[in-house]
Amino acid sequence: MKKVIIFYASYGGGHLSAGKSIKEYIDSNFPDIQTELIDCINYISKSIDKITTSAYKCMAKNAPKLWGNIYNNSQKGILSKVSNSTNRYLASKLYHLFEEKKPDIIISTHPFGSQMTSYLKKIGKVNCILASILTDFAPHDQWLVGNEFIDYFFVAHDKMKYSLVDTGIPESKIFATGIPVSSRFLKNYNKNEVFNLFKLNPNKKVILFFGGGEFGLGKDRTISIFKFLSKNTQKYQIVAISGRNKKMKSSFERLITDENKNDIKIFEYTNNVPELMHISSLVITKPGGLTSSESLASGLPIIVINPLPGQEEENASFLENNHVAIWIKNDDNIEEEISSILDFPNTLENLQKQARLLGKPNSTKDICEIILNTNNC
């Protein structure tokens, strides 16, 4: 029985979600393959994992511009060298995992997993297939470290593919499959059942609003957007997910009135995102790679809010430039930007058509089939 290990790291939730989707597909369709999902940094050292993930979360929440500078500068100069040297050191610790589990294939949804495995391949310690899944809409040089020892690169779109080709990576290694999303986004849900489940009106459009997020960036801006929407519920209804941000949830709830209470649903968390996207007309969200991919896979245009400097701003630019999103920036007029979509049905329909063209709902299947069928699994 062949063994597949899927590496992720806990810097943002998208890497884990992508890994879970990959594991789910393999487990359901390749019964003779053993899979394991492992946080590669946590495996090496729980202390290092705790310190680094806490630092990432703190910086992203309290000093997002600084995080953006670190993200951009880690592609070059001293930060790049420090990062690469650190990962070579950590690779020696990760080698114990390879000795213990003897995987045939490594699939990594975070550059750290790819870097450490490629280094171990370089020095002849391991001999396994290595696949890297880039989980944003723009490449970053950290993904390319040790690329000569990486067998597959899976990227979000064709432009990204040819960006990697321009760096000298053979085109035969790169596949524009899209970012992995759960197979639940492929299901054809009964819309009336979903409307009934959430006590929504089937005759009104639904806006799915991811307003909280882990970091709660741009709280005042987010509340202003929600306030505008809450005053116009004669046109649509809102399902708001506040996430772990309890203050955001409280702020949303204070905007509920007798007039709009039937048209606004607020949840801290839900397992029914695929179902909600199936009945929605529009998503308002931070542009994380995974949520954006899920929206596109569901044929939903996006109103982008509060992107984290660095990868999320790059995602926002990609989505806006490909006519599937409107990015509300700090100086923009909220009412004008939102009305430009909601008050003009043709605009919304055109954005939805483009989202369906750009979305890659079969991304997870395509990734797994390419890796496993090519290697006779």
mmCIF file of C-alpha atoms in Angstrom:
data_model
loop_
_atom_site.group_PDB
_atom_site.id
_atom_site.type_symbol
_atom_site.label_atom_id
_atom_site.label_comp_id
_atom_site.label_asym_id
_atom_site.label_seq_id
_atom_site.Cartn_x
_atom_site.Cartn_y
_atom_site.Cartn_z
ATOM 1 C CA MET A 1 0.000 0.000 0.000
ATOM 2 C CA LYS A 2 1.388 3.381 -1.011
ATOM 3 C CA LYS A 3 1.528 6.166 1.540
ATOM 4 C CA VAL A 4 0.693 9.815 0.898
ATOM 5 C CA ILE A 5 1.479 12.511 3.453
ATOM 6 C CA ILE A 6 -0.185 15.900 3.028
ATOM 7 C CA PHE A 7 1.746 18.738 4.666
ATOM 8 C CA TYR A 8 0.210 22.005 5.793
ATOM 9 C CA ALA A 9 1.124 24.775 8.254
ATOM 10 C CA SER A 10 -1.154 26.814 10.499
ATOM 11 C CA TYR A 11 -0.474 30.274 9.075
ATOM 12 C CA GLY A 12 -4.030 31.035 7.967
ATOM 13 C CA GLY A 13 -6.743 28.434 7.521
ATOM 14 C CA GLY A 14 -6.558 27.924 3.763
ATOM 15 C CA HIS A 15 -3.580 25.562 3.804
ATOM 16 C CA LEU A 16 -5.348 23.147 6.135
ATOM 17 C CA SER A 17 -8.636 23.343 4.231
ATOM 18 C CA ALA A 18 -6.863 22.605 0.950
ATOM 19 C CA GLY A 19 -5.115 19.656 2.566
ATOM 20 C CA LYS A 20 -8.386 18.307 3.945
ATOM 21 C CA SER A 21 -9.961 18.452 0.486
ATOM 22 C CA ILE A 22 -7.050 16.502 -0.993
ATOM 23 C CA LYS A 23 -7.230 13.860 1.744
ATOM 24 C CA GLU A 24 -11.001 13.556 1.394
ATOM 25 C CA TYR A 25 -10.759 12.903 -2.338
ATOM 26 C CA ILE A 26 -7.955 10.341 -2.069
ATOM 27 C CA ASP A 27 -9.658 8.482 0.776
ATOM 28 C CA SER A 28 -12.925 8.324 -1.190
ATOM 29 C CA ASN A 29 -11.464 7.333 -4.551
ATOM 30 C CA PHE A 30 -8.187 5.504 -3.931
ATOM 31 C CA PRO A 31 -8.900 2.897 -1.214
ATOM 32 C CA ASP A 32 -5.481 1.274 -1.625
ATOM 33 C CA ILE A 33 -3.656 4.465 -0.639
ATOM 34 C CA GLN A 34 -2.973 5.405 2.955
ATOM 35 C CA THR A 35 -3.134 9.157 3.661
ATOM 36 C CA GLU A 36 -2.111 11.307 6.587
ATOM 37 C CA LEU A 37 -2.542 15.053 7.082
ATOM 38 C CA ILE A 38 0.325 16.596 9.089
ATOM 39 C CA ASP A 39 1.169 20.108 10.265
ATOM 40 C CA CYS A 40 4.846 20.016 9.316
ATOM 41 C CA ILE A 41 5.946 22.777 11.722
ATOM 42 C CA ASN A 42 3.937 21.413 14.636
ATOM 43 C CA TYR A 43 5.473 17.971 14.039
ATOM 44 C CA ILE A 44 8.982 19.403 14.284
ATOM 45 C CA SER A 45 8.358 21.518 17.376
ATOM 46 C CA LYS A 46 5.151 22.465 19.124
ATOM 47 C CA SER A 47 6.979 25.418 20.683
ATOM 48 C CA ILE A 48 8.196 26.765 17.347
ATOM 49 C CA ASP A 49 4.736 26.262 15.895
ATOM 50 C CA LYS A 50 3.093 28.146 18.757
ATOM 51 C CA ILE A 51 5.566 31.046 18.634
ATOM 52 C CA THR A 52 5.514 31.485 14.863
ATOM 53 C CA THR A 53 1.759 31.118 14.379
ATOM 54 C CA SER A 54 1.098 33.516 17.272
ATOM 55 C CA ALA A 55 3.545 36.005 15.767
ATOM 56 C CA TYR A 56 1.840 35.713 12.370
ATOM 57 C CA LYS A 57 -1.626 36.227 13.837
ATOM 58 C CA CYS A 58 -0.501 39.143 16.013
ATOM 59 C CA MET A 59 1.257 40.890 13.150
ATOM 60 C CA ALA A 60 -1.550 40.288 10.671
ATOM 61 C CA LYS A 61 -4.079 41.709 13.141
ATOM 62 C CA ASN A 62 -2.147 44.595 14.661
ATOM 63 C CA ALA A 63 0.445 45.533 12.035
ATOM 64 C CA PRO A 64 -0.872 44.361 8.639
ATOM 65 C CA LYS A 65 1.340 46.754 6.663
ATOM 66 C CA LEU A 66 4.410 45.362 8.402
ATOM 67 C CA TRP A 67 3.241 41.857 7.553
ATOM 68 C CA GLY A 68 2.856 42.927 3.910
ATOM 69 C CA ASN A 69 6.436 44.215 3.885
ATOM 70 C CA ILE A 70 7.721 40.967 5.381
ATOM 71 C CA TYR A 71 5.713 38.948 2.863
ATOM 72 C CA ASN A 72 7.069 40.923 -0.075
ATOM 73 C CA ASN A 73 10.657 41.095 1.191
ATOM 74 C CA SER A 74 10.814 37.392 1.959
ATOM 75 C CA GLN A 75 11.137 36.863 -1.780
ATOM 76 C CA LYS A 76 14.591 38.455 -1.820
ATOM 77 C CA GLY A 77 17.518 39.631 0.226
ATOM 78 C CA ILE A 78 18.368 38.682 3.792
ATOM 79 C CA LEU A 79 14.869 37.575 4.809
ATOM 80 C CA SER A 80 14.862 35.076 1.978
ATOM 81 C CA LYS A 81 18.253 33.701 3.041
ATOM 82 C CA VAL A 82 17.225 33.478 6.686
ATOM 83 C CA SER A 83 14.005 31.681 5.742
ATOM 84 C CA ASN A 84 15.816 29.208 3.510
ATOM 85 C CA SER A 85 18.530 28.531 6.101
ATOM 86 C CA THR A 86 15.921 27.995 8.808
ATOM 87 C CA ASN A 87 14.017 25.530 6.685
ATOM 88 C CA ARG A 88 17.203 23.558 5.984
ATOM 89 C CA TYR A 89 17.706 23.270 9.744
ATOM 90 C CA LEU A 90 14.082 22.277 10.297
ATOM 91 C CA ALA A 91 14.358 19.737 7.469
ATOM 92 C CA SER A 92 16.852 17.763 9.535
ATOM 93 C CA LYS A 93 14.189 17.538 12.255
ATOM 94 C CA LEU A 94 11.488 16.569 9.769
ATOM 95 C CA TYR A 95 13.656 13.704 8.517
ATOM 96 C CA HIS A 96 12.535 11.654 11.522
ATOM 97 C CA LEU A 97 9.021 11.656 10.046
ATOM 98 C CA PHE A 98 10.311 10.231 6.768
ATOM 99 C CA GLU A 99 12.237 7.532 8.631
ATOM 100 C CA GLU A 100 9.157 6.602 10.637
ATOM 101 C CA LYS A 101 6.433 6.766 7.996
ATOM 102 C CA LYS A 102 8.337 6.164 4.735
ATOM 103 C CA PRO A 103 5.899 8.075 2.466
ATOM 104 C CA ASP A 104 5.875 7.468 -1.270
ATOM 105 C CA ILE A 105 4.322 10.860 -2.065
ATOM 106 C CA ILE A 106 4.376 14.228 -0.306
ATOM 107 C CA ILE A 107 1.693 16.782 -1.191
ATOM 108 C CA SER A 108 2.353 20.174 0.385
ATOM 109 C CA THR A 109 -0.106 23.060 0.663
ATOM 110 C CA HIS A 110 2.460 25.345 2.323
ATOM 111 C CA PRO A 111 5.913 26.346 1.026
ATOM 112 C CA PHE A 112 7.633 25.218 4.234
ATOM 113 C CA GLY A 113 6.648 21.600 3.603
ATOM 114 C CA SER A 114 7.877 21.817 0.027
ATOM 115 C CA GLN A 115 11.155 23.504 0.983
ATOM 116 C CA MET A 116 12.050 20.987 3.665
ATOM 117 C CA THR A 117 11.159 17.973 1.543
ATOM 118 C CA SER A 118 13.020 19.300 -1.506
ATOM 119 C CA TYR A 119 16.109 19.870 0.653
ATOM 120 C CA LEU A 120 15.974 16.302 1.958
ATOM 121 C CA LYS A 121 15.667 15.092 -1.635
ATOM 122 C CA LYS A 122 18.610 17.276 -2.650
ATOM 123 C CA ILE A 123 20.954 15.772 -0.060
ATOM 124 C CA GLY A 124 19.790 12.253 -0.881
ATOM 125 C CA LYS A 125 18.015 11.555 2.390
ATOM 126 C CA VAL A 126 14.630 10.814 0.825
ATOM 127 C CA ASN A 127 13.367 9.684 -2.548
ATOM 128 C CA CYS A 128 9.675 10.471 -2.879
ATOM 129 C CA ILE A 129 7.343 12.250 -5.268
ATOM 130 C CA LEU A 130 6.833 15.872 -4.168
ATOM 131 C CA ALA A 131 3.870 18.013 -5.224
ATOM 132 C CA SER A 132 3.362 21.663 -4.243
ATOM 133 C CA ILE A 133 -0.094 23.252 -4.250
ATOM 134 C CA LEU A 134 0.033 27.052 -4.341
ATOM 135 C CA THR A 135 -2.967 28.345 -2.404
ATOM 136 C CA ASP A 136 -3.160 31.954 -3.653
ATOM 137 C CA PHE A 137 -3.708 33.640 -7.016
ATOM 138 C CA ALA A 138 -0.167 35.007 -7.356
ATOM 139 C CA PRO A 139 3.160 33.159 -7.050
ATOM 140 C CA HIS A 140 5.725 33.844 -4.348
ATOM 141 C CA ASP A 141 9.404 32.953 -4.554
ATOM 142 C CA GLN A 142 9.226 30.940 -1.332
ATOM 143 C CA TRP A 143 7.237 28.327 -3.271
ATOM 144 C CA LEU A 144 10.067 27.989 -5.779
ATOM 145 C CA VAL A 145 12.872 27.143 -3.342
ATOM 146 C CA GLY A 146 14.280 23.753 -4.343
ATOM 147 C CA ASN A 147 12.035 23.641 -7.395
ATOM 148 C CA GLU A 148 14.344 21.265 -9.254
ATOM 149 C CA PHE A 149 13.404 18.606 -6.687
ATOM 150 C CA ILE A 150 9.659 19.334 -6.847
ATOM 151 C CA ASP A 151 7.846 17.036 -9.279
ATOM 152 C CA TYR A 152 4.530 18.913 -9.576
ATOM 153 C CA PHE A 153 3.340 22.473 -9.160
ATOM 154 C CA PHE A 154 -0.419 23.082 -9.022
ATOM 155 C CA VAL A 155 -1.450 26.704 -9.489
ATOM 156 C CA ALA A 156 -4.650 28.742 -9.599
ATOM 157 C CA HIS A 157 -4.696 29.849 -13.251
ATOM 158 C CA ASP A 158 -2.810 29.879 -16.557
ATOM 159 C CA LYS A 159 -1.136 33.259 -16.067
ATOM 160 C CA MET A 160 0.374 31.958 -12.844
ATOM 161 C CA LYS A 161 1.554 28.849 -14.670
ATOM 162 C CA TYR A 162 3.454 30.845 -17.262
ATOM 163 C CA SER A 163 4.866 33.095 -14.567
ATOM 164 C CA LEU A 164 6.521 29.978 -13.136
ATOM 165 C CA VAL A 165 7.659 28.896 -16.597
ATOM 166 C CA ASP A 166 9.392 32.282 -16.944
ATOM 167 C CA THR A 167 11.481 31.461 -13.859
ATOM 168 C CA GLY A 168 12.861 28.387 -15.644
ATOM 169 C CA ILE A 169 10.586 25.668 -14.237
ATOM 170 C CA PRO A 170 9.666 23.148 -16.973
ATOM 171 C CA GLU A 171 6.100 23.620 -18.204
ATOM 172 C CA SER A 172 5.555 19.855 -17.942
ATOM 173 C CA LYS A 173 5.715 20.175 -14.139
ATOM 174 C CA ILE A 174 3.061 22.906 -13.832
ATOM 175 C CA PHE A 175 -0.715 22.430 -13.908
ATOM 176 C CA ALA A 176 -3.295 25.235 -13.739
ATOM 177 C CA THR A 177 -5.870 23.161 -11.879
ATOM 178 C CA GLY A 178 -7.081 25.806 -9.444
ATOM 179 C CA ILE A 179 -6.870 25.800 -5.640
ATOM 180 C CA PRO A 180 -8.375 22.665 -4.005
ATOM 181 C CA VAL A 181 -11.959 22.977 -2.800
ATOM 182 C CA SER A 182 -14.152 20.417 -1.093
ATOM 183 C CA SER A 183 -16.219 18.036 -3.204
ATOM 184 C CA ARG A 184 -19.264 19.474 -1.414
ATOM 185 C CA PHE A 185 -19.071 22.443 -3.800
ATOM 186 C CA LEU A 186 -19.824 20.061 -6.671
ATOM 187 C CA LYS A 187 -23.142 18.921 -5.231
ATOM 188 C CA ASN A 188 -26.437 20.119 -6.617
ATOM 189 C CA TYR A 189 -28.384 21.049 -3.507
ATOM 190 C CA ASN A 190 -32.136 21.393 -3.336
ATOM 191 C CA LYS A 191 -32.498 25.162 -3.090
ATOM 192 C CA ASN A 192 -35.881 25.096 -1.365
ATOM 193 C CA GLU A 193 -34.480 22.834 1.335
ATOM 194 C CA VAL A 194 -31.576 25.210 1.940
ATOM 195 C CA PHE A 195 -33.875 28.239 2.047
ATOM 196 C CA ASN A 196 -36.050 26.419 4.567
ATOM 197 C CA LEU A 197 -33.059 25.314 6.638
ATOM 198 C CA PHE A 198 -31.964 28.917 7.149
ATOM 199 C CA LYS A 199 -35.504 30.341 7.207
ATOM 200 C CA LEU A 200 -34.843 32.489 4.166
ATOM 201 C CA ASN A 201 -37.208 33.840 1.524
ATOM 202 C CA PRO A 202 -36.755 31.900 -1.770
ATOM 203 C CA ASN A 203 -38.025 34.917 -3.712
ATOM 204 C CA LYS A 204 -35.250 37.246 -2.571
ATOM 205 C CA LYS A 205 -31.574 37.305 -3.563
ATOM 206 C CA VAL A 206 -29.114 36.208 -0.872
ATOM 207 C CA ILE A 207 -25.873 38.032 -0.049
ATOM 208 C CA LEU A 208 -23.365 35.885 1.818
ATOM 209 C CA PHE A 209 -21.287 38.165 4.030
ATOM 210 C CA PHE A 210 -18.065 36.879 5.643
ATOM 211 C CA GLY A 211 -17.634 39.811 7.954
ATOM 212 C CA GLY A 212 -15.525 38.735 10.883
ATOM 213 C CA GLY A 213 -12.535 36.697 10.032
ATOM 214 C CA GLU A 214 -9.777 35.684 12.373
ATOM 215 C CA PHE A 215 -8.148 39.097 12.484
ATOM 216 C CA GLY A 216 -11.121 41.437 12.304
ATOM 217 C CA LEU A 217 -9.323 43.812 9.981
ATOM 218 C CA GLY A 218 -11.109 46.992 8.979
ATOM 219 C CA LYS A 219 -13.830 46.612 11.601
ATOM 220 C CA ASP A 220 -15.295 50.091 11.106
ATOM 221 C CA ARG A 221 -15.322 49.649 7.345
ATOM 222 C CA THR A 222 -16.954 46.230 7.629
ATOM 223 C CA ILE A 223 -19.675 47.540 9.910
ATOM 224 C CA SER A 224 -20.329 50.473 7.558
ATOM 225 C CA ILE A 225 -20.858 48.048 4.693
ATOM 226 C CA PHE A 226 -23.140 45.859 6.786
ATOM 227 C CA LYS A 227 -25.066 48.933 7.956
ATOM 228 C CA PHE A 228 -25.722 50.014 4.376
ATOM 229 C CA LEU A 229 -26.904 46.519 3.441
ATOM 230 C CA SER A 230 -29.111 46.248 6.525
ATOM 231 C CA LYS A 231 -31.019 49.373 5.424
ATOM 232 C CA ASN A 232 -31.814 47.936 2.008
ATOM 233 C CA THR A 233 -33.219 44.507 2.765
ATOM 234 C CA GLN A 234 -36.290 45.153 0.684
ATOM 235 C CA LYS A 235 -34.022 44.219 -2.246
ATOM 236 C CA TYR A 236 -32.165 41.219 -0.778
ATOM 237 C CA GLN A 237 -31.482 39.219 2.371
ATOM 238 C CA ILE A 238 -28.178 38.768 4.185
ATOM 239 C CA VAL A 239 -26.478 35.760 5.748
ATOM 240 C CA ALA A 240 -23.544 37.051 7.781
ATOM 241 C CA ILE A 241 -20.784 34.838 9.195
ATOM 242 C CA SER A 242 -18.914 36.667 11.932
ATOM 243 C CA GLY A 243 -16.350 33.943 12.611
ATOM 244 C CA ARG A 244 -14.379 34.057 15.849
ATOM 245 C CA ASN A 245 -14.834 37.793 16.170
ATOM 246 C CA LYS A 246 -17.520 38.106 18.863
ATOM 247 C CA LYS A 247 -17.310 41.914 18.866
ATOM 248 C CA MET A 248 -18.132 41.908 15.169
ATOM 249 C CA LYS A 249 -21.111 39.632 15.776
ATOM 250 C CA SER A 250 -22.391 42.002 18.464
ATOM 251 C CA SER A 251 -21.946 44.965 16.134
ATOM 252 C CA PHE A 252 -23.950 43.192 13.442
ATOM 253 C CA GLU A 253 -26.706 42.267 15.862
ATOM 254 C CA ARG A 254 -27.120 45.887 16.978
ATOM 255 C CA LEU A 255 -28.093 46.758 13.399
ATOM 256 C CA ILE A 256 -31.045 44.381 13.354
ATOM 257 C CA THR A 257 -34.393 46.147 13.571
ATOM 258 C CA ASP A 258 -38.040 45.156 13.469
ATOM 259 C CA GLU A 259 -38.040 46.042 9.774
ATOM 260 C CA ASN A 260 -35.097 43.865 8.709
ATOM 261 C CA LYS A 261 -35.018 41.062 11.298
ATOM 262 C CA ASN A 262 -36.535 38.502 8.932
ATOM 263 C CA ASP A 263 -33.992 39.280 6.230
ATOM 264 C CA ILE A 264 -30.758 39.069 8.241
ATOM 265 C CA LYS A 265 -29.266 35.875 9.640
ATOM 266 C CA ILE A 266 -26.065 36.063 11.691
ATOM 267 C CA PHE A 267 -23.885 33.103 12.627
ATOM 268 C CA GLU A 268 -20.531 32.793 14.328
ATOM 269 C CA TYR A 269 -19.807 29.665 12.339
ATOM 270 C CA THR A 270 -21.511 27.278 9.939
ATOM 271 C CA ASN A 271 -20.650 23.977 8.268
ATOM 272 C CA ASN A 272 -23.068 24.799 5.465
ATOM 273 C CA VAL A 273 -20.994 27.180 3.356
ATOM 274 C CA PRO A 274 -21.405 25.047 0.173
ATOM 275 C CA GLU A 275 -25.184 25.042 0.636
ATOM 276 C CA LEU A 276 -25.269 28.782 1.316
ATOM 277 C CA MET A 277 -23.141 29.541 -1.731
ATOM 278 C CA HIS A 278 -25.502 27.404 -3.794
ATOM 279 C CA ILE A 279 -28.415 29.768 -3.039
ATOM 280 C CA SER A 280 -26.444 33.044 -2.951
ATOM 281 C CA SER A 281 -26.057 35.665 -5.664
ATOM 282 C CA LEU A 282 -22.999 37.421 -4.282
ATOM 283 C CA VAL A 283 -20.253 37.001 -1.674
ATOM 284 C CA ILE A 284 -18.675 39.758 0.406
ATOM 285 C CA THR A 285 -15.370 38.644 1.895
ATOM 286 C CA LYS A 286 -11.680 39.082 2.508
ATOM 287 C CA PRO A 287 -9.946 37.549 -0.539
ATOM 288 C CA GLY A 288 -8.285 34.513 0.967
ATOM 289 C CA GLY A 289 -7.300 31.979 -1.668
ATOM 290 C CA LEU A 290 -9.657 29.287 -0.441
ATOM 291 C CA THR A 291 -12.815 31.366 0.104
ATOM 292 C CA SER A 292 -12.274 33.071 -3.255
ATOM 293 C CA SER A 293 -11.861 29.698 -4.970
ATOM 294 C CA GLU A 294 -15.003 28.351 -3.306
ATOM 295 C CA SER A 295 -16.937 31.413 -4.459
ATOM 296 C CA LEU A 296 -15.735 31.073 -8.043
ATOM 297 C CA ALA A 297 -16.417 27.329 -8.024
ATOM 298 C CA SER A 298 -19.981 28.242 -7.023
ATOM 299 C CA GLY A 299 -20.244 30.837 -9.804
ATOM 300 C CA LEU A 300 -20.391 33.746 -7.366
ATOM 301 C CA PRO A 301 -18.921 37.205 -7.914
ATOM 302 C CA ILE A 302 -17.151 38.800 -4.958
ATOM 303 C CA ILE A 303 -17.133 42.155 -3.238
ATOM 304 C CA VAL A 304 -13.639 42.267 -1.763
ATOM 305 C CA ILE A 305 -13.115 43.948 1.609
ATOM 306 C CA ASN A 306 -10.136 44.369 3.946
ATOM 307 C CA PRO A 307 -7.456 42.296 2.181
ATOM 308 C CA LEU A 308 -4.358 41.552 4.213
ATOM 309 C CA PRO A 309 -1.365 43.312 2.601
ATOM 310 C CA GLY A 310 0.703 40.828 0.662
ATOM 311 C CA GLN A 311 -0.960 37.729 -0.705
ATOM 312 C CA GLU A 312 -4.572 38.851 -0.163
ATOM 313 C CA GLU A 313 -4.019 42.162 -1.956
ATOM 314 C CA GLU A 314 -2.515 40.196 -4.832
ATOM 315 C CA ASN A 315 -5.578 37.949 -4.804
ATOM 316 C CA ALA A 316 -7.851 41.009 -4.811
ATOM 317 C CA SER A 317 -6.052 42.490 -7.815
ATOM 318 C CA PHE A 318 -6.338 39.227 -9.733
ATOM 319 C CA LEU A 319 -10.060 38.892 -9.028
ATOM 320 C CA GLU A 320 -10.789 42.512 -9.924
ATOM 321 C CA ASN A 321 -8.690 42.414 -13.102
ATOM 322 C CA ASN A 322 -10.544 39.297 -14.238
ATOM 323 C CA HIS A 323 -13.947 40.961 -13.784
ATOM 324 C CA VAL A 324 -15.268 38.636 -11.090
ATOM 325 C CA ALA A 325 -14.928 41.067 -8.186
ATOM 326 C CA ILE A 326 -15.247 44.647 -7.064
ATOM 327 C CA TRP A 327 -12.650 45.687 -4.509
ATOM 328 C CA ILE A 328 -13.977 48.304 -2.088
ATOM 329 C CA LYS A 329 -10.934 50.323 -1.045
ATOM 330 C CA ASN A 330 -10.668 52.739 1.854
ATOM 331 C CA ASP A 331 -11.441 55.847 -0.196
ATOM 332 C CA ASP A 332 -14.309 54.323 -2.172
ATOM 333 C CA ASN A 333 -17.939 55.267 -1.672
ATOM 334 C CA ILE A 334 -19.565 52.172 -0.190
ATOM 335 C CA GLU A 335 -23.072 52.932 -1.436
ATOM 336 C CA GLU A 336 -21.917 53.616 -4.984
ATOM 337 C CA GLU A 337 -19.747 50.517 -5.204
ATOM 338 C CA ILE A 338 -22.346 48.103 -3.869
ATOM 339 C CA SER A 339 -25.178 49.730 -5.797
ATOM 340 C CA SER A 340 -23.148 49.402 -9.005
ATOM 341 C CA ILE A 341 -23.714 45.646 -8.706
ATOM 342 C CA LEU A 342 -26.993 45.203 -6.886
ATOM 343 C CA ASP A 343 -29.007 47.886 -8.663
ATOM 344 C CA PHE A 344 -28.039 46.692 -12.141
ATOM 345 C CA PRO A 345 -29.098 43.072 -12.757
ATOM 346 C CA ASN A 346 -27.101 42.833 -15.979
ATOM 347 C CA THR A 347 -23.919 43.752 -14.133
ATOM 348 C CA LEU A 348 -24.509 41.056 -11.525
ATOM 349 C CA GLU A 349 -25.339 38.484 -14.207
ATOM 350 C CA ASN A 350 -22.190 39.327 -16.185
ATOM 351 C CA LEU A 351 -20.054 38.977 -13.071
ATOM 352 C CA GLN A 352 -21.697 35.628 -12.330
ATOM 353 C CA LYS A 353 -21.012 34.374 -15.860
ATOM 354 C CA GLN A 354 -17.373 35.394 -15.581
ATOM 355 C CA ALA A 355 -17.083 33.723 -12.164
ATOM 356 C CA ARG A 356 -18.361 30.461 -13.639
ATOM 357 C CA LEU A 357 -15.805 30.725 -16.457
ATOM 358 C CA LEU A 358 -12.942 31.409 -14.060
ATOM 359 C CA GLY A 359 -13.975 28.939 -11.347
ATOM 360 C CA LYS A 360 -12.427 25.486 -11.199
ATOM 361 C CA PRO A 361 -14.832 23.273 -9.226
ATOM 362 C CA ASN A 362 -12.954 20.085 -10.212
ATOM 363 C CA SER A 363 -9.611 21.340 -8.896
ATOM 364 C CA THR A 364 -9.196 18.736 -6.152
ATOM 365 C CA LYS A 365 -10.110 15.835 -8.429
ATOM 366 C CA ASP A 366 -7.760 17.058 -11.142
ATOM 367 C CA ILE A 367 -4.830 17.457 -8.739
ATOM 368 C CA CYS A 368 -5.239 14.004 -7.212
ATOM 369 C CA GLU A 369 -5.791 12.257 -10.541
ATOM 370 C CA ILE A 370 -2.684 13.853 -12.077
ATOM 371 C CA ILE A 371 -0.449 12.849 -9.162
ATOM 372 C CA LEU A 372 -1.812 9.409 -8.434
ATOM 373 C CA ASN A 373 -2.620 8.117 -11.903
ATOM 374 C CA THR A 374 0.717 9.318 -13.279
ATOM 375 C CA ASN A 375 2.454 7.374 -10.518
ATOM 376 C CA ASN A 376 0.340 4.232 -10.998
ATOM 377 C CA CYS A 377 -1.430 4.427 -7.652
#
